[in-house]
CSV table of C-alpha atoms and ligand atoms in Angstrom, one decimal:
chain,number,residue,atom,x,y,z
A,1,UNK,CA,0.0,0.0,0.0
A,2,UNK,CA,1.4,3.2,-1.2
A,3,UNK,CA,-0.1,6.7,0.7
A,4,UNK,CA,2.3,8.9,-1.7
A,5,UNK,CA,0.6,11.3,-4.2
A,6,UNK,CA,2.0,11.4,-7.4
A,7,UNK,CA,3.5,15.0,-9.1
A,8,UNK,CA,0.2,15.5,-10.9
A,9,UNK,CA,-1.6,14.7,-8.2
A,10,UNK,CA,0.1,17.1,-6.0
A,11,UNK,CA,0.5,19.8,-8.5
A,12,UNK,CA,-3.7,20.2,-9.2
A,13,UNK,CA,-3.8,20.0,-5.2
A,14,UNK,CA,-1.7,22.8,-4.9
A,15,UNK,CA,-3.7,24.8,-7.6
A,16,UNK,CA,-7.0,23.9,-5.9
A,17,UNK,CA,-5.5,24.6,-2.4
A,18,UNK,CA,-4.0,28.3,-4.5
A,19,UNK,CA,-7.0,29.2,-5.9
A,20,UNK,CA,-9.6,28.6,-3.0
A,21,UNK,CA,-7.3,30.6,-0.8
A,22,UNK,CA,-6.3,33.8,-2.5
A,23,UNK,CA,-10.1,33.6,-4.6
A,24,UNK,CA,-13.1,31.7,-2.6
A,25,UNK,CA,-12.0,32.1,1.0
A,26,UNK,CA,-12.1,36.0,1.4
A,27,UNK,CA,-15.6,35.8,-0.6
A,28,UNK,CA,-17.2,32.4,0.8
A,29,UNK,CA,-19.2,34.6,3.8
A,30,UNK,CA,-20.5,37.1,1.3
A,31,UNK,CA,-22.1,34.9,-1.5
A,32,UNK,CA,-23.3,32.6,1.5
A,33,UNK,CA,-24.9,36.0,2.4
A,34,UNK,CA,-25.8,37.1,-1.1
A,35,UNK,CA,-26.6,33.4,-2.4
A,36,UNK,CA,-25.4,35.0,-5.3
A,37,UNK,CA,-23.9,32.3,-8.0
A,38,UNK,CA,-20.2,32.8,-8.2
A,39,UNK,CA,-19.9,32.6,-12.1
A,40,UNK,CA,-16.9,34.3,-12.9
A,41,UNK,CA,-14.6,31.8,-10.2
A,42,UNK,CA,-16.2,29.1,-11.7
A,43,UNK,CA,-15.1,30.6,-15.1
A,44,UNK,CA,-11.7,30.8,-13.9
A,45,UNK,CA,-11.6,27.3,-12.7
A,46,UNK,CA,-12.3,26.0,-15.6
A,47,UNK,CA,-9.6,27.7,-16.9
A,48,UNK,CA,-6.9,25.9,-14.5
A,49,UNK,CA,-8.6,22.6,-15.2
A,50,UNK,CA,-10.9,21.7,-12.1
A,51,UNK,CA,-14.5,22.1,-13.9
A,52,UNK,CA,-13.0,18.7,-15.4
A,53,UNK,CA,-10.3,17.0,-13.7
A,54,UNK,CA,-10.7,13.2,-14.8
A,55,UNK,CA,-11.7,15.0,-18.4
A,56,UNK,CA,-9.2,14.2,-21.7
A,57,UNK,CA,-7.3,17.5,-22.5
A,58,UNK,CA,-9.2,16.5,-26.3
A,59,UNK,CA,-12.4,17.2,-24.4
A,60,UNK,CA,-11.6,20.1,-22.9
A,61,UNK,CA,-10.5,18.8,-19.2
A,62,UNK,CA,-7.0,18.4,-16.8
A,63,UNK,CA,-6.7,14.4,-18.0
A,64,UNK,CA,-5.8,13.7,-14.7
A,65,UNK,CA,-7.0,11.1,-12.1
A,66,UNK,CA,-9.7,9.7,-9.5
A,67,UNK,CA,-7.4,10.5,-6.8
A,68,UNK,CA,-6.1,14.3,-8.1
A,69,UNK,CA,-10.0,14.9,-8.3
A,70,UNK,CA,-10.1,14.1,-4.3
A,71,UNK,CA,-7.5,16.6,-3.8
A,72,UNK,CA,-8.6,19.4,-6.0
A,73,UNK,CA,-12.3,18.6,-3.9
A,74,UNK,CA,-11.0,18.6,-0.4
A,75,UNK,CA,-9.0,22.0,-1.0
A,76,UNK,CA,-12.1,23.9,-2.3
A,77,UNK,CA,-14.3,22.4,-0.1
A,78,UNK,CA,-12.2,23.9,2.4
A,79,UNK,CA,-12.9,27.3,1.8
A,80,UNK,CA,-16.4,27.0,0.5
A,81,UNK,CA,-18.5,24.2,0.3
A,82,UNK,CA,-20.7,26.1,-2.3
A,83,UNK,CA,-18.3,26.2,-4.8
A,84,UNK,CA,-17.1,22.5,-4.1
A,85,UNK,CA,-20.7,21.4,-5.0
A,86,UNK,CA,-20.8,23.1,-8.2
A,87,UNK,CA,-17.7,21.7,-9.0
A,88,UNK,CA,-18.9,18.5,-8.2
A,89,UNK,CA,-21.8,18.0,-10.2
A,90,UNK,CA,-19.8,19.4,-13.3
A,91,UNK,CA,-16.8,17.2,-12.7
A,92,UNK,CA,-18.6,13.7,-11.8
A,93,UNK,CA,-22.8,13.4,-12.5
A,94,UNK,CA,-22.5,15.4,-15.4
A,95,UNK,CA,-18.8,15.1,-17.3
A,96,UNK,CA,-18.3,11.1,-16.2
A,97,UNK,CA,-21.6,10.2,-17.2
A,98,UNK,CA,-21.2,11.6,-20.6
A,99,UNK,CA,-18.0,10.1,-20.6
A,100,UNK,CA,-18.9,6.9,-19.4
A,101,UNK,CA,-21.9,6.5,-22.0
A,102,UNK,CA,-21.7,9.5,-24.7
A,103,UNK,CA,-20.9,8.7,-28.3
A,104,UNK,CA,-17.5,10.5,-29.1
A,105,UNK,CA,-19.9,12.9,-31.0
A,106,UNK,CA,-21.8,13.7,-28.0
A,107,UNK,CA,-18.6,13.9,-26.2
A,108,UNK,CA,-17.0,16.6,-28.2
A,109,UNK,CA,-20.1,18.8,-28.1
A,110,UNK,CA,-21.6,18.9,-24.5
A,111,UNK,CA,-18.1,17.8,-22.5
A,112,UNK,CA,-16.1,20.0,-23.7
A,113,UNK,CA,-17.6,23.5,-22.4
A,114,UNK,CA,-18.4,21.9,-19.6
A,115,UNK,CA,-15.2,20.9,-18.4
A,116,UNK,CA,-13.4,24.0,-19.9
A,117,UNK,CA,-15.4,26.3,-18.1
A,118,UNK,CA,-17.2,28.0,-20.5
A,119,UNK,CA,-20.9,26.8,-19.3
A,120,UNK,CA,-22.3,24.7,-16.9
A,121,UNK,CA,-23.7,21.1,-16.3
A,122,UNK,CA,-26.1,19.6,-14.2
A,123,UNK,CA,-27.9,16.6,-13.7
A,124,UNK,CA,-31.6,15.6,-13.3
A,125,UNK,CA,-33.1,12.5,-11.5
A,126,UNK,CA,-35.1,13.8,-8.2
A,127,UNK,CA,-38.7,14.8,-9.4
A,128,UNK,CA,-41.2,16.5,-6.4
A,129,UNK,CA,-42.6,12.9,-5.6
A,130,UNK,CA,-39.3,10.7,-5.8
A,131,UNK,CA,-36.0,11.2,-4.4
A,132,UNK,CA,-34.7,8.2,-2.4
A,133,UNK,CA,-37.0,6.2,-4.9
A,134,UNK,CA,-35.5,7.4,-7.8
A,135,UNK,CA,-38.0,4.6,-10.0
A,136,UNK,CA,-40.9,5.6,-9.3
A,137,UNK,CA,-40.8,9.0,-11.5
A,138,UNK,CA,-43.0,10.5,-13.0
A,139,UNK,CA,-41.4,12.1,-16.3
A,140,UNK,CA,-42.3,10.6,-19.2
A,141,UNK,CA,-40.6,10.6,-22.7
A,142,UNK,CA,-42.6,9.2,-25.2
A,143,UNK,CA,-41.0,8.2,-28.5
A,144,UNK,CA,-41.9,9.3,-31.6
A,145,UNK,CA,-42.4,7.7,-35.3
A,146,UNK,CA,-39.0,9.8,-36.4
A,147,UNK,CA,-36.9,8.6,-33.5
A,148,UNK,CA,-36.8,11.7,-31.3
A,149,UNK,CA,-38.8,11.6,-27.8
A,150,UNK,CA,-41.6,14.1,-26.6
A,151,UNK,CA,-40.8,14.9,-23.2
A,152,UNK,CA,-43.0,16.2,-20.3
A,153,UNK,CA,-42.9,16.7,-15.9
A,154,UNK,CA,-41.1,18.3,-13.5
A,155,UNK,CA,-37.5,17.4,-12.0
A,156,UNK,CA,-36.5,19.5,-8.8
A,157,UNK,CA,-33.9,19.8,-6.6
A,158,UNK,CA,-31.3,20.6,-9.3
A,159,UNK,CA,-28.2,21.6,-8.2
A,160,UNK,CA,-27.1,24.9,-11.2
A,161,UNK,CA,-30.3,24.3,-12.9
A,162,UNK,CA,-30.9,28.5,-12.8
A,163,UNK,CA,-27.2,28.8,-14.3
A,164,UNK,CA,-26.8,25.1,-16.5
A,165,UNK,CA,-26.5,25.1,-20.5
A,166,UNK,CA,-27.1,21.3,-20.7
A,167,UNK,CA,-28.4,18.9,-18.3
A,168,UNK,CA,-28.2,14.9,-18.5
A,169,UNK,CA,-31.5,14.0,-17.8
A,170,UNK,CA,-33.4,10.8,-16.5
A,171,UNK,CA,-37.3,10.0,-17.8
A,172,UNK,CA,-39.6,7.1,-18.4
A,173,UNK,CA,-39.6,5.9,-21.5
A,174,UNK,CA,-40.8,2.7,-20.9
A,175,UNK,CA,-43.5,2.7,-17.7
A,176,UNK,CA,-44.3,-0.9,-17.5
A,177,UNK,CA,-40.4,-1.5,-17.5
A,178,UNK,CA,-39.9,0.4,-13.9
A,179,UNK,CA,-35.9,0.4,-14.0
A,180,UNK,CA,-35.8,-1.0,-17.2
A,181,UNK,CA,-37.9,1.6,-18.7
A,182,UNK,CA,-35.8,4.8,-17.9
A,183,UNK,CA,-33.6,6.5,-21.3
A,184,UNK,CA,-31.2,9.3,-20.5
A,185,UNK,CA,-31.2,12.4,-22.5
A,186,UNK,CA,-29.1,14.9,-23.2
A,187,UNK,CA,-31.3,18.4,-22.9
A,188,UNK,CA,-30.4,21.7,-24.5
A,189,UNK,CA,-32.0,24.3,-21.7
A,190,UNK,CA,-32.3,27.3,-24.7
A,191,UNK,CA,-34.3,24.5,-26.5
A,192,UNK,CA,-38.2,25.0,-26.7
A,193,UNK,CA,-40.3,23.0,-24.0
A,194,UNK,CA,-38.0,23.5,-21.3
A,195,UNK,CA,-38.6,26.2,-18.3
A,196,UNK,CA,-37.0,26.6,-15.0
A,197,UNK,CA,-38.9,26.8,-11.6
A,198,UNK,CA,-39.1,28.1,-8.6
A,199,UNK,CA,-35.5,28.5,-6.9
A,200,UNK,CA,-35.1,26.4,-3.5
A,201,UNK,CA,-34.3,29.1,-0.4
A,202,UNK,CA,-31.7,26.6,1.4
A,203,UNK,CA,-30.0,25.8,4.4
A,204,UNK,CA,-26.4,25.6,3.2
A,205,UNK,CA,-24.5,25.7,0.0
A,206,UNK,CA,-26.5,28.8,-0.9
A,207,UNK,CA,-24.3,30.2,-3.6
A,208,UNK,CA,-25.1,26.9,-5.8
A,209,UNK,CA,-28.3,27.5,-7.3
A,210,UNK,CA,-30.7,25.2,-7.4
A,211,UNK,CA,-34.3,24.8,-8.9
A,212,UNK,CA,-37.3,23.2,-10.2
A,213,UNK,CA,-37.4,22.4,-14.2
A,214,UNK,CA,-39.9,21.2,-16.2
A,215,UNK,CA,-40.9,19.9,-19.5
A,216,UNK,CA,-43.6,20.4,-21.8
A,217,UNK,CA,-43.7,18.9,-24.9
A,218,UNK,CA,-39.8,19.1,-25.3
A,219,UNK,CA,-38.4,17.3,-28.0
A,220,UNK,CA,-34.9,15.3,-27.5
A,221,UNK,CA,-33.2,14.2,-30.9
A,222,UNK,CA,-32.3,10.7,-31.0
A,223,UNK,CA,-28.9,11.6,-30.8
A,224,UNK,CA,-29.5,13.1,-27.7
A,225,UNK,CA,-30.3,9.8,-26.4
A,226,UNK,CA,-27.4,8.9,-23.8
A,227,UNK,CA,-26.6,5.3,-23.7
A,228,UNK,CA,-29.0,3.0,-24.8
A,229,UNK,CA,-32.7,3.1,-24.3
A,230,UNK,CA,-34.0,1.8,-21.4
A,231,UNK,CA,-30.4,1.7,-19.7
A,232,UNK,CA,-31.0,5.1,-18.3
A,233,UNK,CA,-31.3,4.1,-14.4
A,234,UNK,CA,-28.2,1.9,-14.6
A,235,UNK,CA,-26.7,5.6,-15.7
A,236,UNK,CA,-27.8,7.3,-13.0
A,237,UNK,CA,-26.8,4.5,-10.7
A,238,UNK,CA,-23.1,4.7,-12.2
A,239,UNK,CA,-23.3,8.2,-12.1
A,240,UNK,CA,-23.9,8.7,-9.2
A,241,UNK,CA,-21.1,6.2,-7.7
A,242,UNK,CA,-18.7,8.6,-8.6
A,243,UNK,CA,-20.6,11.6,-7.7
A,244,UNK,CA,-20.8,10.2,-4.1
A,245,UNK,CA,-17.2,10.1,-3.9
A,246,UNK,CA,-17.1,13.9,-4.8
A,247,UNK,CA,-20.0,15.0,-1.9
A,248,UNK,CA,-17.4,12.4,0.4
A,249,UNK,CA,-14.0,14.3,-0.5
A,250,UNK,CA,-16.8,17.6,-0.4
A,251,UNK,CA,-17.0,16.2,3.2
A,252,UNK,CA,-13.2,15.8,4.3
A,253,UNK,CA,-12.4,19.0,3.1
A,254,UNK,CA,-15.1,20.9,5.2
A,255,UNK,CA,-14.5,19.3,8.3
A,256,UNK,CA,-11.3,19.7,7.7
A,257,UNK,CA,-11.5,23.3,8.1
A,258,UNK,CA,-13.9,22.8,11.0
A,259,UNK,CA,-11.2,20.9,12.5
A,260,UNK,CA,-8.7,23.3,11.8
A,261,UNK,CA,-10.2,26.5,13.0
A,262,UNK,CA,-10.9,24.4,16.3
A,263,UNK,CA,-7.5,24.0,16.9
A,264,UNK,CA,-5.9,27.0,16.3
A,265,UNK,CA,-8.9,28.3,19.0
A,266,UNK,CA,-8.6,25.6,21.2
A,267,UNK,CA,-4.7,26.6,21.7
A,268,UNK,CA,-5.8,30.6,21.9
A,269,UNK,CA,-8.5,30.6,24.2
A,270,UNK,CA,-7.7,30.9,27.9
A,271,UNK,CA,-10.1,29.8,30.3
A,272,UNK,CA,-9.9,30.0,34.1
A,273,UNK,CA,-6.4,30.6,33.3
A,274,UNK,CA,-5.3,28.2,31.1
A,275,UNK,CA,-6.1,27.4,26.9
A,276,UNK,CA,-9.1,25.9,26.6
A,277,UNK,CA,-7.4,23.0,24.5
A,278,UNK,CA,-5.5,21.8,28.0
A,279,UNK,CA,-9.0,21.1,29.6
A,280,UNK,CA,-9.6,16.9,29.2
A,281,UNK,CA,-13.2,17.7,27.5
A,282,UNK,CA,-12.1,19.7,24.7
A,283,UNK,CA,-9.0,17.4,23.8
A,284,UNK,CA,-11.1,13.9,24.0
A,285,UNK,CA,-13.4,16.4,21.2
A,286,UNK,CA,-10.2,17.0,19.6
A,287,UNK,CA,-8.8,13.2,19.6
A,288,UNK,CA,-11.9,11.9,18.5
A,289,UNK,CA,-12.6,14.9,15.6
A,290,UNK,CA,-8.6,14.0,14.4
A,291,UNK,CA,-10.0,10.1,14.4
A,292,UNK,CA,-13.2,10.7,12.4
A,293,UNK,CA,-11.3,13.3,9.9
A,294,UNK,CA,-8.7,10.9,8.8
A,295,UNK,CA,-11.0,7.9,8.9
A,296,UNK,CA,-13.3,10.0,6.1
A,297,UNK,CA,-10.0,11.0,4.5
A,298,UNK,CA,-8.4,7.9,3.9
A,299,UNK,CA,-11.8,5.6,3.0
A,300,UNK,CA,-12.7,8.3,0.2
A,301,UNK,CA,-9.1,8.2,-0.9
A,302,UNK,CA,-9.7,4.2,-0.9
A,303,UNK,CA,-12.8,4.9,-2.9
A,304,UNK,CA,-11.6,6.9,-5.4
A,305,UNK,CA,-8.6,4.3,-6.2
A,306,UNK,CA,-11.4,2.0,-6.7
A,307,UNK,CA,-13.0,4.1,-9.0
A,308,UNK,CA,-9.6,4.5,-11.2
A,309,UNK,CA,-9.3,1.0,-10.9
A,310,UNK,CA,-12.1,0.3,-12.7
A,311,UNK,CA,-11.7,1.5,-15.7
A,312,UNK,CA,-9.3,-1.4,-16.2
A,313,UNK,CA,-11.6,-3.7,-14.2
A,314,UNK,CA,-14.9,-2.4,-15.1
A,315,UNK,CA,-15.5,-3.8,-11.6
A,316,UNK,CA,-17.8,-1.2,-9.7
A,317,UNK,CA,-17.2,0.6,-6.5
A,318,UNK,CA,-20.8,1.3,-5.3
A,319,UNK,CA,-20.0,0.0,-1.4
A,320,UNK,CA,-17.0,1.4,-0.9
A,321,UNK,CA,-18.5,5.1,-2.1
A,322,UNK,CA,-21.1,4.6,-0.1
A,323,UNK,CA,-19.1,3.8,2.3
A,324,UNK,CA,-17.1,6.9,1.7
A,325,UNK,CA,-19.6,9.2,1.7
A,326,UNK,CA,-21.9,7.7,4.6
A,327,UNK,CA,-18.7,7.8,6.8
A,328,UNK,CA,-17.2,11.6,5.7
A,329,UNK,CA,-21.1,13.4,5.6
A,330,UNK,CA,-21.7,11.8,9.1
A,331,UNK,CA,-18.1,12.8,10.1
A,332,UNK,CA,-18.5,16.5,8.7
A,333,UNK,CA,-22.1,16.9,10.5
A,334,UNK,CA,-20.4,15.9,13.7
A,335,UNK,CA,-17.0,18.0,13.6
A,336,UNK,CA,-19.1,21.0,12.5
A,337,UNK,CA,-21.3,20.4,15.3
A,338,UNK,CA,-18.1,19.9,18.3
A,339,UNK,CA,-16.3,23.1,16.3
A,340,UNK,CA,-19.4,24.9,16.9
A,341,UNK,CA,-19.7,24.1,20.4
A,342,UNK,CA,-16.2,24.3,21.4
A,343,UNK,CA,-15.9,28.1,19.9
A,344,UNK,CA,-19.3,29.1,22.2
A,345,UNK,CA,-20.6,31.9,21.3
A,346,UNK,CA,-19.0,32.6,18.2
A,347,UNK,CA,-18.9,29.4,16.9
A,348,UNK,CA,-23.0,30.6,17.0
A,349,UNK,CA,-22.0,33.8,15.1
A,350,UNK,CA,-21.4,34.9,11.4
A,351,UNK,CA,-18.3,36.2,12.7
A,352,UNK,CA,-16.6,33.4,12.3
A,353,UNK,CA,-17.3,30.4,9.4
A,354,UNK,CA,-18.1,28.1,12.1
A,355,UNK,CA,-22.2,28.4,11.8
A,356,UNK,CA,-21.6,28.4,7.6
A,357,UNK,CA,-19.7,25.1,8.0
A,358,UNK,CA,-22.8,23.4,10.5
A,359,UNK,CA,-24.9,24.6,8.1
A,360,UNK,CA,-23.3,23.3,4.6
A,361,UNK,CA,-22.5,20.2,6.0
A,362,UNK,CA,-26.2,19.0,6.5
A,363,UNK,CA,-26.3,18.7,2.7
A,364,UNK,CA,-23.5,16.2,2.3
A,365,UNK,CA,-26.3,13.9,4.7
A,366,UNK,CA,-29.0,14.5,2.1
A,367,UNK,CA,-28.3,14.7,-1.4
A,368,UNK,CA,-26.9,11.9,-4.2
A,369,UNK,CA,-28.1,9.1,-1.6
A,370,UNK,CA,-29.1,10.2,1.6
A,371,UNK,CA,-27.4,8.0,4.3
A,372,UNK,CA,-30.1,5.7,4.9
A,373,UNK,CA,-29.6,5.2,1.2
A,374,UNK,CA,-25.9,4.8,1.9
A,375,UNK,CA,-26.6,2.4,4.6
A,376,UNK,CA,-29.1,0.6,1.9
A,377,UNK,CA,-26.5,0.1,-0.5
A,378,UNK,CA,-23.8,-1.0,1.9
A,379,UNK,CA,-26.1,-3.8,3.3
A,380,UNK,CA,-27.6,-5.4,0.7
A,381,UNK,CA,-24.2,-4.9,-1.0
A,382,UNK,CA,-22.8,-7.4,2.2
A,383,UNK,CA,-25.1,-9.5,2.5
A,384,UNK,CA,-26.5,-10.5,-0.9
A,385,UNK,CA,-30.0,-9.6,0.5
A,386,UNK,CA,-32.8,-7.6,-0.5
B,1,CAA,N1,-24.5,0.7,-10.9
B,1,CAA,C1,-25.0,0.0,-12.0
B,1,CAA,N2,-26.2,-0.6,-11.9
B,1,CAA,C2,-26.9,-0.5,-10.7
B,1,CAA,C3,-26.4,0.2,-9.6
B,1,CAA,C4,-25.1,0.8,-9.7
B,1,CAA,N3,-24.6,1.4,-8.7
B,1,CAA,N4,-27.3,0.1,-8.6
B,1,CAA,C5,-28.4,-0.6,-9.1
B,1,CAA,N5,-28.1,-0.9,-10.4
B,1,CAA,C6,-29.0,-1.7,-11.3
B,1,CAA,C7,-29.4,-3.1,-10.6
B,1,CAA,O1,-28.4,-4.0,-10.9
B,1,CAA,C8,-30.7,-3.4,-11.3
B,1,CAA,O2,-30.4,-3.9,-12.6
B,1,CAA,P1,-31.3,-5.1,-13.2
B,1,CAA,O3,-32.6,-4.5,-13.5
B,1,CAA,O4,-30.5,-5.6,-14.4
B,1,CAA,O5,-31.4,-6.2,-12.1
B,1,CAA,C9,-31.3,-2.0,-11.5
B,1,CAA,O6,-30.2,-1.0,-11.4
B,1,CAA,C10,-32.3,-1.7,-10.4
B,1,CAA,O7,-31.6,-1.7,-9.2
B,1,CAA,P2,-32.4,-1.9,-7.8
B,1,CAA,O8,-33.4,-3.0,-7.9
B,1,CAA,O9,-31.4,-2.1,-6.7
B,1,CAA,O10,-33.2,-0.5,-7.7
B,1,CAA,P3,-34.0,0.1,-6.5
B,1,CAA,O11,-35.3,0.7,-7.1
B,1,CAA,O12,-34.2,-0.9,-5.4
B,1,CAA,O13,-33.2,1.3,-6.0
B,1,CAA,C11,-31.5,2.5,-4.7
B,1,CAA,C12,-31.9,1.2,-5.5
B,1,CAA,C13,-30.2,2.2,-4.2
B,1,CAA,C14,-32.5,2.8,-3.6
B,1,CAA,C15,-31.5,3.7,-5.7
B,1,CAA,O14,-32.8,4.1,-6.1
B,1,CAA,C16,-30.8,4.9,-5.1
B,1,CAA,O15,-29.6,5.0,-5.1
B,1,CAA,N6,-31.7,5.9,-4.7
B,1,CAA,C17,-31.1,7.2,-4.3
B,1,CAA,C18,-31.2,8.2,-5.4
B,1,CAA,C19,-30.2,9.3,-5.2
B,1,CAA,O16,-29.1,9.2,-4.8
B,1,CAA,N7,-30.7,10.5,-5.6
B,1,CAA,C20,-29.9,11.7,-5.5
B,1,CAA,C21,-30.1,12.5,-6.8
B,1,CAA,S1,-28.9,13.5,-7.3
B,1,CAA,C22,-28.8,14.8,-6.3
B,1,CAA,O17,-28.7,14.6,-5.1
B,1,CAA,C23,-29.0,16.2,-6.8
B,1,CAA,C24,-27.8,17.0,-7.1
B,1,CAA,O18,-27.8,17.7,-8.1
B,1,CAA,C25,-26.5,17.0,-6.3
C-alpha cells in the first residue's frame, strides 16, 4: 500500500489549495450571504482545469485522475462548500456520465464547455414525488415515429439548474419496464419546451443555485439519447457512484476546516487561566474529531482508487462510495457540530465560518443518496439480500 501522491496529483492539489485561498475564502461569507452564483470563479476554474479533472485535455479537461480529483475537492471544499458542490456536479454526475456512455460525437459537443469552463452542467433525476425512490418518477418521454422523444414533468432539486446550458436527464420511457424503462437524454436548456422553476431558499450551499425544471412537450433528438434506451437508471446508478465520492472528498475538506479552526482556537482561548485546548473535555473532542477526519480522509481516498481502478476492471465501487460518503457526511455533521460548540458563542455567530460550515455540512447527509440510502447500499451490498 502506497499513501504517496504522485507529481500530478500534488500539482492540481496545490492549484486547488491556490486558488480557493487567495479567490473563494475571502468571498465564501459574502455569497453565503448574497446566495449569489459565483460565475466568474467558476469561469476561472475552468480555466486551470478543475471544472473537469478526470476529463481528456481533447475534451476540454485536466486528463488527470480519481485521486487528483479528491484533492482538488478537499482543498475547495475547504474554503467553500458552495463552490465544491458546483464543481462536483460538473466534474462527476454530469462530465463522467457523458464520458462513461456519450458517443464521441456527444462527447465533443456537450463535455467539452463543460469541463473548460465555458458553461455549466447539471444533472436531473429527483422529481417533487421521488428522491430516495429514484424509479418511481414521474417524467415521461414518449418516443416518436422519427426517433426523437416528446418529453414532459417536472424534476427538482437541481443543483445549477438556474445557471446550467445542458443537463443529462433521466425519464420514463418505458413505464411498465420500472428500471428498465428509464432513457437518458441529453437536454439543451435554450431549447423550446423547457422552463426553469421556482428557486429552493436553502439551508447551506446557498451560492449553488438550485431549482425546479420542467418539461412540456420538449423534443430530445435521438442523438441526444445517452446510452442505450432503457439503460438510463443503470446511468444514474453509475453516475452517481462517482458523484458520491465527490460529496465524500466535499466532506473531508469541510470538516477539515472545522477541525482546523478548532484547533488553532482551542490553543488561543484561555479559560480559568489556562487554553481551553488543556481542559480533558475539549482534547477527547479533539482526539476523537482527528479520528473521524482521517477515517473519512483515507476511505474516500480508498474509494476513489477504486473508482480509477475500474476503468481497467470495469468492476464497480458502489460499497465502498457509499461507504465513503456515509462515513465523511456523518463525520463532517459531527465535527461541524463539536467546532461549533467548542468556539461558544462565536462558533453561533457569522463572525466566524463556524455556523456556515454546521450549516453546509447538512447537505452532504441528504443529497446523491441520503445516508439511509448509503446504509441501503452498503447492506444489501454485504449481505446478498434484498
Ligand atoms: N451501478 C449500476 N447498476 C446499478 C447500480 C449501480 N450502482 N445500482 C443498481 N443498479 C442496477 C441493478 O443491478 C438493477 O439492474 P437489473 O434490472 O439488471 O437487475 C437495477 O439497477 C435496479 O436496481 P435496484 O433494484 O437495486 O433498484 P431500487 O429501485 O431498489 O433502487 C436504490 C436502488 C439504491 C434505492 C436507488 O434508487 C438509489 O440510489 N436511490 C437514491 C437516489 C439518489 O441518490 N438521488 C440523488 C439524486 S442527485 C442529487 O442529489 C442532486 C444534485 O444535483 C446533487
Amino acid at each position: 500500500m502506497d499513501f504517496s501522491f504522485t507529481e500530478d496529483q500534488l500539482a492540481i492539489q496545490a492549484v486547488a489549495r491556490d486558488f480557493a485561498q487567495r479567490r473563494i475564502a475571502p468571498v465564501a461569507a459574502e455569497f453565503d450571504r448574497s446566495g449569489e452564483f459565483p460565475l466568474d470563479n467558476i469561469r476561472e476554474m475552468g480555466q486551470l482545469g478543475l471544472m473537469g479533472i478526470e476529463v481528456p485535455p481533447e475534451y476540454g479537461g485536466a486528463g488527470m485522475d480519481a485521486i487528483a480529483y479528491v484533492l482538488a475537492m478537499i482543498e475547495i471544499a475547504a474554503a467553500d462548500c458552495a463552490h465544491s458542490t458546483i464543481m462536483s456536479v460538473n466534474n462527476t454526475l454530469y462530465c463522467n456520465g457523458l464520458l462513461k456512455f456519450g458517443t464521441e460525437a456527444q462527447k465533443k459537443k456537450y463535455v467539452t464547455p463543460i469541463a473548460s469552463g465555458e458553461a455549466i452542467g447539471a444533472f436531473a433525476l429527483t422529481e417533487p414525488q421521488s428522491g430516495s425512490d429514484a424509479t418511481a418518477m414521474r417524467c415521461r418521454a414518449v418516443k416518436q415515429a422519427d426517433g426523437s422523444f416528446l418529453i414532459n414533468g417536472k424534476k427538482s432539486w437541481i443543483t445549477s439548474g438556474p445557471v446550467a446550458k445542458y443537463i443529462l436527464l433521466f425519464a420514463m420511457s418505458d413505464p411498465e419496464r420500472h428500471a428498465r424503462g428509464i432513457t437518458a437524454f441529453l437536454i439543451d436548456t435554450e431549447r423550446a419546451g423547457f422552463q426553469r422553476g421556482k428557486t429552493e431558499p436553502k439551508l447551506g450551499i446557498r451560492a449553488s443555485a438550485t431549482c425546479e425544471i420542467e418539461f412540456t412537450d420538449y423534443r430530445a433528438l435521438p442523438e441526444e439519447v445517452i446510452g442505450e434506451e432503457g439503460h438510463g437508471f443503470k446511468i444514474a446508478m453509475g453516475v452517481l457512484d462517482a458523484g458520491r465520492i465527490g460529496i465524500a472528498s466535499q466532506a473531508v475538506g469541510l470538516a477539515r476546516a472545522a477541525y482546523q479552526a478548532t484547533l488553532a482556537y482551542a490553543r488561543d482561548r484561555k479559560a480559568f487561566g489556562q487554553a481551553i485546548g488543556s481542559f480533558q473535555m475539549i482534547q477527547q473532542k479533539i482526539a476523537d474529531m482527528k479520528c473521524k477526519l482521517d477515517a473519512a480522509e483515507l476511505l474516500t481516498l480508498r474509494a476513489a482508487w477504486c473508482k480509477q481502478r475500474a476503468h481497467e476492471t470495469g468492476q464497480r465501487f458502489s460499497t465502498e462510495a457509499a461507504v465513503a460518503k456515509l462515513t465523511a457526511s456523518e463525520a463532517a455533521m459531527w465535527i461541524t457540530h463539536q467546532a461549533v460548540q467548542i468556539h461558544g458563542g462565536m462558533g453561533y455567530s457569522k463572525e466566524m465560518p463556524l455556523e456556515r460550515y454546521f450549516r453546509d455540512a447538512k447537505i452532504t447527509e441528504i443529497y446523491e443518496g441520503t445516508s439511509e440510502i448509503q446504509r441501503l447500499v452498503i447492506a444489501r451490498n454485504e449481505t446478498g439480500l434484498r
